[in-house]
PDB file of C-alpha atoms in Angstrom:
ATOM      1  CA  MET A   1      93.254 111.240 113.905  1.00  0.00           C
ATOM      2  CA  GLN A   2      96.566 112.271 112.690  1.00  0.00           C
ATOM      3  CA  VAL A   3      98.178 110.434 109.597  1.00  0.00           C
ATOM      4  CA  ARG A   4     101.402 110.094 107.831  1.00  0.00           C
ATOM      5  CA  VAL A   5     101.304 110.926 104.167  1.00  0.00           C
ATOM      6  CA  TYR A   6     103.872 109.095 101.884  1.00  0.00           C
ATOM      7  CA  ASP A   7     104.311 110.874  98.461  1.00  0.00           C
ATOM      8  CA  THR A   8     104.700 107.684  95.953  1.00  0.00           C
ATOM      9  CA  HIS A   9     105.732 107.566  92.419  1.00  0.00           C
ATOM     10  CA  VAL A  10     105.549 104.662  90.581  1.00  0.00           C
ATOM     11  CA  ARG A  11     106.810 103.547  86.896  1.00  0.00           C
ATOM     12  CA  THR A  12     105.022 100.578  85.663  1.00  0.00           C
ATOM     13  CA  GLN A  13     106.234  97.850  83.750  1.00  0.00           C
ATOM     14  CA  ASP A  14     104.031  98.902  80.937  1.00  0.00           C
ATOM     15  CA  GLY A  15     105.493 102.250  80.918  1.00  0.00           C
ATOM     16  CA  ARG A  16     102.906 104.229  82.740  1.00  0.00           C
ATOM     17  CA  TYR A  17     103.614 106.763  85.477  1.00  0.00           C
ATOM     18  CA  LEU A  18     101.380 106.994  88.488  1.00  0.00           C
ATOM     19  CA  HIS A  19     101.567 109.481  91.373  1.00  0.00           C
ATOM     20  CA  PHE A  20      99.569 108.963  94.772  1.00  0.00           C
ATOM     21  CA  ASP A  21      99.592 109.499  98.390  1.00  0.00           C
ATOM     22  CA  VAL A  22      99.579 106.457 100.818  1.00  0.00           C
ATOM     23  CA  LEU A  23      97.969 107.749 104.231  1.00  0.00           C
ATOM     24  CA  VAL A  24      98.855 105.459 107.339  1.00  0.00           C
ATOM     25  CA  GLU A  25      98.461 105.968 110.872  1.00  0.00           C
ATOM     26  CA  PRO A  26     101.724 106.973 112.735  1.00  0.00           C
ATOM     27  CA  ALA A  27     101.966 103.664 114.426  1.00  0.00           C
ATOM     28  CA  ASP A  28     101.867 101.737 110.932  1.00  0.00           C
ATOM     29  CA  ALA A  29     104.502 104.086 109.176  1.00  0.00           C
ATOM     30  CA  ASP A  30     106.617 101.171 108.569  1.00  0.00           C
ATOM     31  CA  GLN A  31     104.069  99.455 106.612  1.00  0.00           C
ATOM     32  CA  ALA A  32     103.564 102.050 103.867  1.00  0.00           C
ATOM     33  CA  PRO A  33     105.652 100.192 101.214  1.00  0.00           C
ATOM     34  CA  ALA A  34     103.733  96.925 101.922  1.00  0.00           C
ATOM     35  CA  TYR A  35     100.261  98.902 101.507  1.00  0.00           C
ATOM     36  CA  THR A  36     101.694 100.293  98.376  1.00  0.00           C
ATOM     37  CA  LEU A  37     102.309  97.155  96.808  1.00  0.00           C
ATOM     38  CA  ARG A  38      99.048  95.720  98.131  1.00  0.00           C
ATOM     39  CA  TRP A  39      97.271  98.564  96.447  1.00  0.00           C
ATOM     40  CA  LEU A  40      99.121  98.112  93.185  1.00  0.00           C
ATOM     41  CA  GLU A  41      98.604  94.365  93.104  1.00  0.00           C
ATOM     42  CA  ALA A  42      94.809  94.689  93.785  1.00  0.00           C
ATOM     43  CA  ARG A  43      94.595  96.635  90.649  1.00  0.00           C
ATOM     44  CA  GLY A  44      96.938  94.337  88.483  1.00  0.00           C
ATOM     45  CA  ILE A  45      99.476  96.824  88.200  1.00  0.00           C
ATOM     46  CA  ARG A  46     103.168  95.575  88.100  1.00  0.00           C
ATOM     47  CA  ALA A  47     105.590  98.300  89.218  1.00  0.00           C
ATOM     48  CA  GLN A  48     109.130  98.515  87.727  1.00  0.00           C
ATOM     49  CA  ASP A  49     110.257 101.292  90.004  1.00  0.00           C
ATOM     50  CA  ILE A  50     108.582 102.892  93.067  1.00  0.00           C
ATOM     51  CA  GLN A  51     109.842 105.980  94.836  1.00  0.00           C
ATOM     52  CA  GLN A  52     108.201 106.939  98.387  1.00  0.00           C
ATOM     53  CA  SER A  53     109.151 109.636 100.625  1.00  0.00           C
ATOM     54  CA  ARG A  54     107.491 111.336 103.519  1.00  0.00           C
ATOM     55  CA  CYS A  55     108.231 114.802 105.066  1.00  0.00           C
ATOM     56  CA  ASP A  56     107.311 114.869 108.914  1.00  0.00           C
ATOM     57  CA  PHE A  57     106.095 118.544 108.918  1.00  0.00           C
ATOM     58  CA  CYS A  58     104.485 119.193 105.543  1.00  0.00           C
ATOM     59  CA  HIS A  59     103.095 115.759 105.171  1.00  0.00           C
ATOM     60  CA  SER A  60     101.384 114.893 108.476  1.00  0.00           C
ATOM     61  CA  GLU A  61      97.934 115.963 108.645  1.00  0.00           C
ATOM     62  CA  PHE A  62      94.387 115.155 110.270  1.00  0.00           C
ATOM     63  CA  ALA A  63      92.399 112.514 108.510  1.00  0.00           C
ATOM     64  CA  SER A  64      89.230 113.530 106.695  1.00  0.00           C
ATOM     65  CA  PRO A  65      86.168 111.015 107.692  1.00  0.00           C
ATOM     66  CA  PRO A  66      86.602 108.980 104.311  1.00  0.00           C
ATOM     67  CA  VAL A  67      90.309 108.558 105.175  1.00  0.00           C
ATOM     68  CA  GLU A  68      89.553 107.561 108.748  1.00  0.00           C
ATOM     69  CA  GLU A  69      86.961 104.843 107.331  1.00  0.00           C
ATOM     70  CA  ALA A  70      89.696 103.467 105.090  1.00  0.00           C
ATOM     71  CA  LEU A  71      92.405 103.110 107.776  1.00  0.00           C
ATOM     72  CA  ARG A  72      89.608 101.339 109.886  1.00  0.00           C
ATOM     73  CA  GLN A  73      88.706  98.819 107.185  1.00  0.00           C
ATOM     74  CA  GLN A  74      92.210  98.263 105.515  1.00  0.00           C
ATOM     75  CA  GLY A  75      94.867  99.825 107.369  1.00  0.00           C
ATOM     76  CA  TYR A  76      95.560 102.648 104.974  1.00  0.00           C
ATOM     77  CA  ALA A  77      94.121 105.084 102.462  1.00  0.00           C
ATOM     78  CA  ILE A  78      95.361 105.927  98.760  1.00  0.00           C
ATOM     79  CA  ILE A  79      94.680 109.373  97.283  1.00  0.00           C
ATOM     80  CA  GLU A  80      95.255 109.131  93.392  1.00  0.00           C
ATOM     81  CA  LEU A  81      97.030 112.231  92.015  1.00  0.00           C
ATOM     82  CA  GLN A  82      98.292 111.611  88.556  1.00  0.00           C
ATOM     83  CA  GLY A  83      98.075 108.840  86.014  1.00  0.00           C
ATOM     84  CA  HIS A  84      94.955 107.024  87.487  1.00  0.00           C
TER      85      HIS A  84
END
């Protein structure tokens, strides 16, 4: 399964910096911002600023089994990179 990867940077209202990837199926690419907000809200994080970008070539990849399972269960997967 191929996925689109959105490189996401968030400044929270309490001053923290978070960096994570949002992975979605190509057909759901327009839902990446909504999935980002859903994930943040589920953790009680209030974003002040969200920057999200995607590169068609270097940020498209094949999903690992855990990512495929997350996509089946919730429509997206998150890979936390910085500021957990």
